[in-house]
Amino acid sequence: MLRALVAALAVLLLVSWPALTARADDPTCEELPEAEVEARLREVRGFVRHHEPDTRHWATAFLSLHLTMVGVQLSLAITADNEGAQVDGWVGALSSTLGVATLLISWPSLVGAGDAIDALPTGSPEERRYALARAEQRMRRASDQVAFVRSPFNTILNALYLGGAASFSLIGWQRVTGAFILAAGGSIIAQGRVLLLPTGIREEWLRYHRRHPDAGCEPLAVSAPSVPTSVTILPTGLGASMLVTF
């Protein structure tokens, strides 16, 4: 039983991961006027700061829900006094563990994006162009994640797994009530994750990208801010050591 469900989990993750990470070829960065770089960077920062809290609340709420379900179902499986009830508990616990795993693997890129963008150096025009490219990429990834979660493909994956797990419980162990509870409860939670996911960052990105088609490009012509090379002589006991930073 465990091997079958673990194999189903592995297959599901292998199938869903490429779909989650796939995207079209990145556009090519072009030189932008300094005033536009600063204005766009402020705009993206504003979008991220505005929508980040809702996404964080969604992610932490469903992570807590899945973890709670794992704990409850493990307790039921361990304390059950008959084999059928143990099967219901173990199958439910593994299903909830799958919910935890998929949420952690696809953890929203928007969570923590505000601090990450603010930490980028912006002291020079080159650094500001680099920061803009990275900020737009973070916003684009957050938008892509929303699109995937709300896509029919994700819904089909959830239905296939829940249907397979419920069928395993029903056919393999004749657990009619357990199979129904697993399918119904799992569907409610899965669809709740989809329907309650904040979509504001997706809408902001689509509008922003229509105004700036080059947004989210790889900064091929904009190198990361360089650190000047320095040589420091440090005393070490009876001698000295040389520290080179570059």
PDB file of C-alpha atoms in Angstrom:
ATOM      1  CA  MET A   1       0.000   0.000   0.000  1.00  0.00           C
ATOM      2  CA  LEU A   2       2.686   2.498   0.994  1.00  0.00           C
ATOM      3  CA  ARG A   3       4.796   1.724  -2.053  1.00  0.00           C
ATOM      4  CA  ALA A   4       1.836   2.241  -4.381  1.00  0.00           C
ATOM      5  CA  LEU A   5       0.885   5.595  -2.904  1.00  0.00           C
ATOM      6  CA  VAL A   6       4.482   6.822  -2.741  1.00  0.00           C
ATOM      7  CA  ALA A   7       4.887   5.866  -6.399  1.00  0.00           C
ATOM      8  CA  ALA A   8       1.728   7.824  -7.233  1.00  0.00           C
ATOM      9  CA  LEU A   9       3.128  10.828  -5.375  1.00  0.00           C
ATOM     10  CA  ALA A  10       6.417  10.634  -7.282  1.00  0.00           C
ATOM     11  CA  VAL A  11       4.673  10.362 -10.649  1.00  0.00           C
ATOM     12  CA  LEU A  12       2.400  13.286  -9.868  1.00  0.00           C
ATOM     13  CA  LEU A  13       5.291  15.509  -8.828  1.00  0.00           C
ATOM     14  CA  LEU A  14       7.340  14.567 -11.871  1.00  0.00           C
ATOM     15  CA  VAL A  15       4.428  15.401 -14.147  1.00  0.00           C
ATOM     16  CA  SER A  16       3.464  18.661 -12.478  1.00  0.00           C
ATOM     17  CA  TRP A  17       6.931  20.117 -11.936  1.00  0.00           C
ATOM     18  CA  PRO A  18       7.791  20.804 -15.600  1.00  0.00           C
ATOM     19  CA  ALA A  19       4.407  22.404 -16.140  1.00  0.00           C
ATOM     20  CA  LEU A  20       4.960  24.630 -13.148  1.00  0.00           C
ATOM     21  CA  THR A  21       8.387  25.822 -14.173  1.00  0.00           C
ATOM     22  CA  ALA A  22       7.978  25.965 -17.967  1.00  0.00           C
ATOM     23  CA  ARG A  23       7.677  29.360 -19.610  1.00  0.00           C
ATOM     24  CA  ALA A  24       8.268  31.032 -22.914  1.00  0.00           C
ATOM     25  CA  ASP A  25      11.722  32.194 -23.973  1.00  0.00           C
ATOM     26  CA  ASP A  26      12.802  35.293 -22.116  1.00  0.00           C
ATOM     27  CA  PRO A  27      12.757  38.541 -24.088  1.00  0.00           C
ATOM     28  CA  THR A  28      15.978  40.410 -24.622  1.00  0.00           C
ATOM     29  CA  CYS A  29      16.738  43.333 -22.367  1.00  0.00           C
ATOM     30  CA  GLU A  30      17.183  46.683 -24.018  1.00  0.00           C
ATOM     31  CA  GLU A  31      18.794  49.833 -22.707  1.00  0.00           C
ATOM     32  CA  LEU A  32      16.184  51.929 -20.918  1.00  0.00           C
ATOM     33  CA  PRO A  33      16.267  55.622 -20.009  1.00  0.00           C
ATOM     34  CA  GLU A  34      17.241  56.147 -16.397  1.00  0.00           C
ATOM     35  CA  ALA A  35      13.952  57.886 -15.563  1.00  0.00           C
ATOM     36  CA  GLU A  36      11.958  54.915 -16.897  1.00  0.00           C
ATOM     37  CA  VAL A  37      14.089  52.438 -14.960  1.00  0.00           C
ATOM     38  CA  GLU A  38      13.446  54.272 -11.696  1.00  0.00           C
ATOM     39  CA  ALA A  39       9.716  54.660 -12.387  1.00  0.00           C
ATOM     40  CA  ARG A  40       9.263  51.007 -13.306  1.00  0.00           C
ATOM     41  CA  LEU A  41      11.234  49.802 -10.311  1.00  0.00           C
ATOM     42  CA  ARG A  42       9.026  51.866  -7.974  1.00  0.00           C
ATOM     43  CA  GLU A  43       5.929  50.492  -9.705  1.00  0.00           C
ATOM     44  CA  VAL A  44       6.979  46.855  -9.398  1.00  0.00           C
ATOM     45  CA  ARG A  45       7.954  47.344  -5.759  1.00  0.00           C
ATOM     46  CA  GLY A  46       4.515  48.799  -5.124  1.00  0.00           C
ATOM     47  CA  PHE A  47       2.762  45.857  -6.789  1.00  0.00           C
ATOM     48  CA  VAL A  48       4.748  43.327  -4.787  1.00  0.00           C
ATOM     49  CA  ARG A  49       4.286  45.075  -1.452  1.00  0.00           C
ATOM     50  CA  HIS A  50       0.538  45.411  -2.070  1.00  0.00           C
ATOM     51  CA  HIS A  51      -0.158  41.780  -3.002  1.00  0.00           C
ATOM     52  CA  GLU A  52       2.435  39.920  -0.931  1.00  0.00           C
ATOM     53  CA  PRO A  53       0.477  39.816   2.382  1.00  0.00           C
ATOM     54  CA  ASP A  54      -2.607  38.153   0.867  1.00  0.00           C
ATOM     55  CA  THR A  55      -0.481  35.502  -0.818  1.00  0.00           C
ATOM     56  CA  ARG A  56       1.482  34.839   2.375  1.00  0.00           C
ATOM     57  CA  HIS A  57      -1.739  34.399   4.353  1.00  0.00           C
ATOM     58  CA  TRP A  58      -3.083  31.975   1.732  1.00  0.00           C
ATOM     59  CA  ALA A  59       0.103  29.883   1.724  1.00  0.00           C
ATOM     60  CA  THR A  60       0.516  29.687   5.495  1.00  0.00           C
ATOM     61  CA  ALA A  61      -3.186  28.952   6.054  1.00  0.00           C
ATOM     62  CA  PHE A  62      -3.244  25.982   3.692  1.00  0.00           C
ATOM     63  CA  LEU A  63       0.126  24.711   4.904  1.00  0.00           C
ATOM     64  CA  SER A  64      -1.224  24.755   8.462  1.00  0.00           C
ATOM     65  CA  LEU A  65      -4.411  23.012   7.323  1.00  0.00           C
ATOM     66  CA  HIS A  66      -2.514  20.243   5.518  1.00  0.00           C
ATOM     67  CA  LEU A  67      -0.143  19.706   8.453  1.00  0.00           C
ATOM     68  CA  THR A  68      -3.066  19.526  10.858  1.00  0.00           C
ATOM     69  CA  MET A  69      -4.770  16.948   8.633  1.00  0.00           C
ATOM     70  CA  VAL A  70      -1.579  14.878   8.546  1.00  0.00           C
ATOM     71  CA  GLY A  71      -1.392  14.866  12.338  1.00  0.00           C
ATOM     72  CA  VAL A  72      -5.069  13.996  12.822  1.00  0.00           C
ATOM     73  CA  GLN A  73      -5.040  11.183  10.266  1.00  0.00           C
ATOM     74  CA  LEU A  74      -1.809   9.709  11.612  1.00  0.00           C
ATOM     75  CA  SER A  75      -3.345   9.663  15.073  1.00  0.00           C
ATOM     76  CA  LEU A  76      -6.432   7.901  13.725  1.00  0.00           C
ATOM     77  CA  ALA A  77      -4.292   5.343  11.879  1.00  0.00           C
ATOM     78  CA  ILE A  78      -2.138   4.586  14.927  1.00  0.00           C
ATOM     79  CA  THR A  79      -4.998   4.341  17.412  1.00  0.00           C
ATOM     80  CA  ALA A  80      -7.493   2.509  15.159  1.00  0.00           C
ATOM     81  CA  ASP A  81      -8.677  -0.850  16.493  1.00  0.00           C
ATOM     82  CA  ASN A  82      -9.293  -2.528  13.129  1.00  0.00           C
ATOM     83  CA  GLU A  83      -7.436  -2.867   9.842  1.00  0.00           C
ATOM     84  CA  GLY A  84      -9.996  -0.998   7.768  1.00  0.00           C
ATOM     85  CA  ALA A  85      -9.826   2.110   9.941  1.00  0.00           C
ATOM     86  CA  GLN A  86      -6.038   1.941   9.855  1.00  0.00           C
ATOM     87  CA  VAL A  87      -6.139   1.899   6.047  1.00  0.00           C
ATOM     88  CA  ASP A  88      -8.384   4.975   6.026  1.00  0.00           C
ATOM     89  CA  GLY A  89      -5.995   6.790   8.335  1.00  0.00           C
ATOM     90  CA  TRP A  90      -2.818   5.916   6.443  1.00  0.00           C
ATOM     91  CA  VAL A  91      -4.306   6.726   3.035  1.00  0.00           C
ATOM     92  CA  GLY A  92      -5.649  10.040   4.338  1.00  0.00           C
ATOM     93  CA  ALA A  93      -2.311  10.900   5.963  1.00  0.00           C
ATOM     94  CA  LEU A  94      -0.434  10.210   2.738  1.00  0.00           C
ATOM     95  CA  SER A  95      -2.911  12.320   0.770  1.00  0.00           C
ATOM     96  CA  SER A  96      -2.444  15.225   3.171  1.00  0.00           C
ATOM     97  CA  THR A  97       1.326  14.763   3.000  1.00  0.00           C
ATOM     98  CA  LEU A  98       1.028  15.143  -0.754  1.00  0.00           C
ATOM     99  CA  GLY A  99      -0.767  18.441  -0.158  1.00  0.00           C
ATOM    100  CA  VAL A 100       2.108  19.625   2.041  1.00  0.00           C
ATOM    101  CA  ALA A 101       4.722  18.519  -0.512  1.00  0.00           C
ATOM    102  CA  THR A 102       3.074  20.171  -3.506  1.00  0.00           C
ATOM    103  CA  LEU A 103       2.571  23.414  -1.582  1.00  0.00           C
ATOM    104  CA  LEU A 104       6.203  23.526  -0.442  1.00  0.00           C
ATOM    105  CA  ILE A 105       7.540  22.654  -3.902  1.00  0.00           C
ATOM    106  CA  SER A 106       5.462  25.392  -5.512  1.00  0.00           C
ATOM    107  CA  TRP A 107       5.790  27.855  -2.610  1.00  0.00           C
ATOM    108  CA  PRO A 108       4.645  31.262  -3.919  1.00  0.00           C
ATOM    109  CA  SER A 109       7.478  33.278  -5.367  1.00  0.00           C
ATOM    110  CA  LEU A 110       5.700  36.414  -4.173  1.00  0.00           C
ATOM    111  CA  VAL A 111       6.290  35.510  -0.515  1.00  0.00           C
ATOM    112  CA  GLY A 112       9.443  37.312   0.566  1.00  0.00           C
ATOM    113  CA  ALA A 113       9.745  39.122  -2.759  1.00  0.00           C
ATOM    114  CA  GLY A 114       9.394  42.573  -1.199  1.00  0.00           C
ATOM    115  CA  ASP A 115      12.414  42.189   1.067  1.00  0.00           C
ATOM    116  CA  ALA A 116      14.407  40.498  -1.713  1.00  0.00           C
ATOM    117  CA  ILE A 117      13.770  43.402  -4.099  1.00  0.00           C
ATOM    118  CA  ASP A 118      14.532  46.020  -1.448  1.00  0.00           C
ATOM    119  CA  ALA A 119      17.845  44.261  -0.705  1.00  0.00           C
ATOM    120  CA  LEU A 120      19.075  44.723  -4.284  1.00  0.00           C
ATOM    121  CA  PRO A 121      21.656  47.522  -4.602  1.00  0.00           C
ATOM    122  CA  THR A 122      20.450  50.565  -6.539  1.00  0.00           C
ATOM    123  CA  GLY A 123      23.301  52.999  -6.082  1.00  0.00           C
ATOM    124  CA  SER A 124      24.279  53.269  -9.745  1.00  0.00           C
ATOM    125  CA  PRO A 125      22.373  53.253 -13.057  1.00  0.00           C
ATOM    126  CA  GLU A 126      23.747  49.778 -13.816  1.00  0.00           C
ATOM    127  CA  GLU A 127      22.594  48.460 -10.442  1.00  0.00           C
ATOM    128  CA  ARG A 128      19.149  49.979 -10.927  1.00  0.00           C
ATOM    129  CA  ARG A 129      18.758  48.319 -14.334  1.00  0.00           C
ATOM    130  CA  TYR A 130      19.842  45.012 -12.837  1.00  0.00           C
ATOM    131  CA  ALA A 131      17.434  45.443  -9.893  1.00  0.00           C
ATOM    132  CA  LEU A 132      14.570  46.225 -12.267  1.00  0.00           C
ATOM    133  CA  ALA A 133      15.210  43.087 -14.322  1.00  0.00           C
ATOM    134  CA  ARG A 134      15.308  40.908 -11.204  1.00  0.00           C
ATOM    135  CA  ALA A 135      12.193  42.529  -9.722  1.00  0.00           C
ATOM    136  CA  GLU A 136      10.252  42.022 -12.942  1.00  0.00           C
ATOM    137  CA  GLN A 137      11.379  38.399 -13.124  1.00  0.00           C
ATOM    138  CA  ARG A 138      10.138  37.813  -9.571  1.00  0.00           C
ATOM    139  CA  MET A 139       6.791  39.371 -10.430  1.00  0.00           C
ATOM    140  CA  ARG A 140       6.550  37.279 -13.606  1.00  0.00           C
ATOM    141  CA  ARG A 141       7.272  34.043 -11.718  1.00  0.00           C
ATOM    142  CA  ALA A 142       4.562  34.906  -9.183  1.00  0.00           C
ATOM    143  CA  SER A 143       2.137  35.496 -12.043  1.00  0.00           C
ATOM    144  CA  ASP A 144       3.084  32.202 -13.715  1.00  0.00           C
ATOM    145  CA  GLN A 145       2.474  30.327 -10.466  1.00  0.00           C
ATOM    146  CA  VAL A 146      -1.013  31.800 -10.169  1.00  0.00           C
ATOM    147  CA  ALA A 147      -1.735  30.835 -13.765  1.00  0.00           C
ATOM    148  CA  PHE A 148      -0.644  27.249 -13.120  1.00  0.00           C
ATOM    149  CA  VAL A 149      -2.670  26.812  -9.927  1.00  0.00           C
ATOM    150  CA  ARG A 150      -5.779  28.179 -11.655  1.00  0.00           C
ATOM    151  CA  SER A 151      -5.217  26.121 -14.815  1.00  0.00           C
ATOM    152  CA  PRO A 152      -7.336  23.106 -15.872  1.00  0.00           C
ATOM    153  CA  PHE A 153      -4.145  21.024 -15.882  1.00  0.00           C
ATOM    154  CA  ASN A 154      -3.726  21.446 -12.138  1.00  0.00           C
ATOM    155  CA  THR A 155      -7.381  20.592 -11.536  1.00  0.00           C
ATOM    156  CA  ILE A 156      -7.037  17.435 -13.643  1.00  0.00           C
ATOM    157  CA  LEU A 157      -3.940  16.352 -11.695  1.00  0.00           C
ATOM    158  CA  ASN A 158      -5.783  16.773  -8.408  1.00  0.00           C
ATOM    159  CA  ALA A 159      -8.767  14.810  -9.695  1.00  0.00           C
ATOM    160  CA  LEU A 160      -6.577  11.991 -11.000  1.00  0.00           C
ATOM    161  CA  TYR A 161      -4.731  11.578  -7.742  1.00  0.00           C
ATOM    162  CA  LEU A 162      -7.825  11.781  -5.534  1.00  0.00           C
ATOM    163  CA  GLY A 163      -9.676   9.392  -7.811  1.00  0.00           C
ATOM    164  CA  GLY A 164      -6.766   6.950  -7.743  1.00  0.00           C
ATOM    165  CA  ALA A 165      -6.403   7.100  -3.961  1.00  0.00           C
ATOM    166  CA  ALA A 166     -10.138   6.683  -3.406  1.00  0.00           C
ATOM    167  CA  SER A 167     -10.271   3.771  -5.863  1.00  0.00           C
ATOM    168  CA  PHE A 168      -7.364   2.109  -4.077  1.00  0.00           C
ATOM    169  CA  SER A 169      -9.215   2.355  -0.762  1.00  0.00           C
ATOM    170  CA  LEU A 170     -12.514   1.212  -2.290  1.00  0.00           C
ATOM    171  CA  ILE A 171     -11.321  -1.623  -4.526  1.00  0.00           C
ATOM    172  CA  GLY A 172      -8.382  -2.832  -2.480  1.00  0.00           C
ATOM    173  CA  TRP A 173      -9.982  -2.654   0.955  1.00  0.00           C
ATOM    174  CA  GLN A 174     -13.728  -2.179   0.316  1.00  0.00           C
ATOM    175  CA  ARG A 175     -13.695   1.014   2.350  1.00  0.00           C
ATOM    176  CA  VAL A 176     -16.773   2.683   0.861  1.00  0.00           C
ATOM    177  CA  THR A 177     -17.197   5.402   3.485  1.00  0.00           C
ATOM    178  CA  GLY A 178     -13.455   6.054   3.727  1.00  0.00           C
ATOM    179  CA  ALA A 179     -13.114   6.338  -0.045  1.00  0.00           C
ATOM    180  CA  PHE A 180     -16.033   8.770  -0.251  1.00  0.00           C
ATOM    181  CA  ILE A 181     -14.680  10.941   2.585  1.00  0.00           C
ATOM    182  CA  LEU A 182     -11.220  10.976   0.990  1.00  0.00           C
ATOM    183  CA  ALA A 183     -12.532  11.950  -2.447  1.00  0.00           C
ATOM    184  CA  ALA A 184     -15.017  14.535  -1.182  1.00  0.00           C
ATOM    185  CA  GLY A 185     -12.785  16.060   1.481  1.00  0.00           C
ATOM    186  CA  GLY A 186      -9.723  16.102  -0.743  1.00  0.00           C
ATOM    187  CA  SER A 187     -11.679  17.752  -3.556  1.00  0.00           C
ATOM    188  CA  ILE A 188     -12.988  20.473  -1.240  1.00  0.00           C
ATOM    189  CA  ILE A 189      -9.509  21.281   0.053  1.00  0.00           C
ATOM    190  CA  ALA A 190      -7.914  21.126  -3.400  1.00  0.00           C
ATOM    191  CA  GLN A 191     -10.538  23.387  -4.938  1.00  0.00           C
ATOM    192  CA  GLY A 192     -10.337  25.673  -1.934  1.00  0.00           C
ATOM    193  CA  ARG A 193      -6.635  26.129  -2.616  1.00  0.00           C
ATOM    194  CA  VAL A 194      -7.452  27.040  -6.201  1.00  0.00           C
ATOM    195  CA  LEU A 195     -10.422  29.323  -5.605  1.00  0.00           C
ATOM    196  CA  LEU A 196      -8.967  31.170  -2.599  1.00  0.00           C
ATOM    197  CA  LEU A 197      -5.578  31.840  -4.194  1.00  0.00           C
ATOM    198  CA  PRO A 198      -5.155  35.621  -4.561  1.00  0.00           C
ATOM    199  CA  THR A 199      -4.879  36.489  -8.255  1.00  0.00           C
ATOM    200  CA  GLY A 200      -4.079  40.187  -7.981  1.00  0.00           C
ATOM    201  CA  ILE A 201      -0.411  39.830  -8.905  1.00  0.00           C
ATOM    202  CA  ARG A 202      -1.387  37.961 -12.096  1.00  0.00           C
ATOM    203  CA  GLU A 203      -3.713  40.758 -13.162  1.00  0.00           C
ATOM    204  CA  GLU A 204      -1.111  43.421 -12.325  1.00  0.00           C
ATOM    205  CA  TRP A 205       1.544  41.554 -14.338  1.00  0.00           C
ATOM    206  CA  LEU A 206      -0.647  41.201 -17.430  1.00  0.00           C
ATOM    207  CA  ARG A 207      -1.437  44.914 -17.431  1.00  0.00           C
ATOM    208  CA  TYR A 208       2.180  45.817 -16.733  1.00  0.00           C
ATOM    209  CA  HIS A 209       3.507  43.516 -19.457  1.00  0.00           C
ATOM    210  CA  ARG A 210       1.128  45.001 -22.018  1.00  0.00           C
ATOM    211  CA  ARG A 211       2.643  48.417 -21.302  1.00  0.00           C
ATOM    212  CA  HIS A 212       6.211  47.092 -21.146  1.00  0.00           C
ATOM    213  CA  PRO A 213       6.659  44.087 -23.488  1.00  0.00           C
ATOM    214  CA  ASP A 214      10.326  43.762 -22.510  1.00  0.00           C
ATOM    215  CA  ALA A 215       9.449  43.264 -18.835  1.00  0.00           C
ATOM    216  CA  GLY A 216      10.880  40.214 -17.137  1.00  0.00           C
ATOM    217  CA  CYS A 217      13.810  39.874 -19.515  1.00  0.00           C
ATOM    218  CA  GLU A 218      17.099  38.277 -18.601  1.00  0.00           C
ATOM    219  CA  PRO A 219      19.621  41.066 -17.971  1.00  0.00           C
ATOM    220  CA  LEU A 220      22.061  39.796 -20.584  1.00  0.00           C
ATOM    221  CA  ALA A 221      23.476  43.247 -21.221  1.00  0.00           C
ATOM    222  CA  VAL A 222      23.336  44.213 -17.566  1.00  0.00           C
ATOM    223  CA  SER A 223      25.902  42.469 -15.423  1.00  0.00           C
ATOM    224  CA  ALA A 224      25.502  42.033 -11.703  1.00  0.00           C
ATOM    225  CA  PRO A 225      26.970  44.890  -9.690  1.00  0.00           C
ATOM    226  CA  SER A 226      30.689  44.302  -9.397  1.00  0.00           C
ATOM    227  CA  VAL A 227      32.691  44.440  -6.201  1.00  0.00           C
ATOM    228  CA  PRO A 228      36.047  46.198  -6.515  1.00  0.00           C
ATOM    229  CA  THR A 229      39.123  44.064  -5.913  1.00  0.00           C
ATOM    230  CA  SER A 230      40.942  44.794  -2.666  1.00  0.00           C
ATOM    231  CA  VAL A 231      43.985  43.349  -0.932  1.00  0.00           C
ATOM    232  CA  THR A 232      44.205  43.277   2.874  1.00  0.00           C
ATOM    233  CA  ILE A 233      47.253  42.227   4.936  1.00  0.00           C
ATOM    234  CA  LEU A 234      46.248  40.571   8.212  1.00  0.00           C
ATOM    235  CA  PRO A 235      48.650  39.713  11.073  1.00  0.00           C
ATOM    236  CA  THR A 236      48.511  36.033  12.055  1.00  0.00           C
ATOM    237  CA  GLY A 237      50.692  35.026  14.978  1.00  0.00           C
ATOM    238  CA  LEU A 238      54.363  35.311  13.903  1.00  0.00           C
ATOM    239  CA  GLY A 239      53.515  36.033  10.266  1.00  0.00           C
ATOM    240  CA  ALA A 240      50.899  37.627   8.103  1.00  0.00           C
ATOM    241  CA  SER A 241      48.215  36.571   5.647  1.00  0.00           C
ATOM    242  CA  MET A 242      46.874  38.281   2.560  1.00  0.00           C
ATOM    243  CA  LEU A 243      43.103  38.475   1.920  1.00  0.00           C
ATOM    244  CA  VAL A 244      41.997  39.243  -1.635  1.00  0.00           C
ATOM    245  CA  THR A 245      38.341  40.143  -2.316  1.00  0.00           C
ATOM    246  CA  PHE A 246      36.946  40.609  -5.811  1.00  0.00           C
TER     247      PHE A 246
END
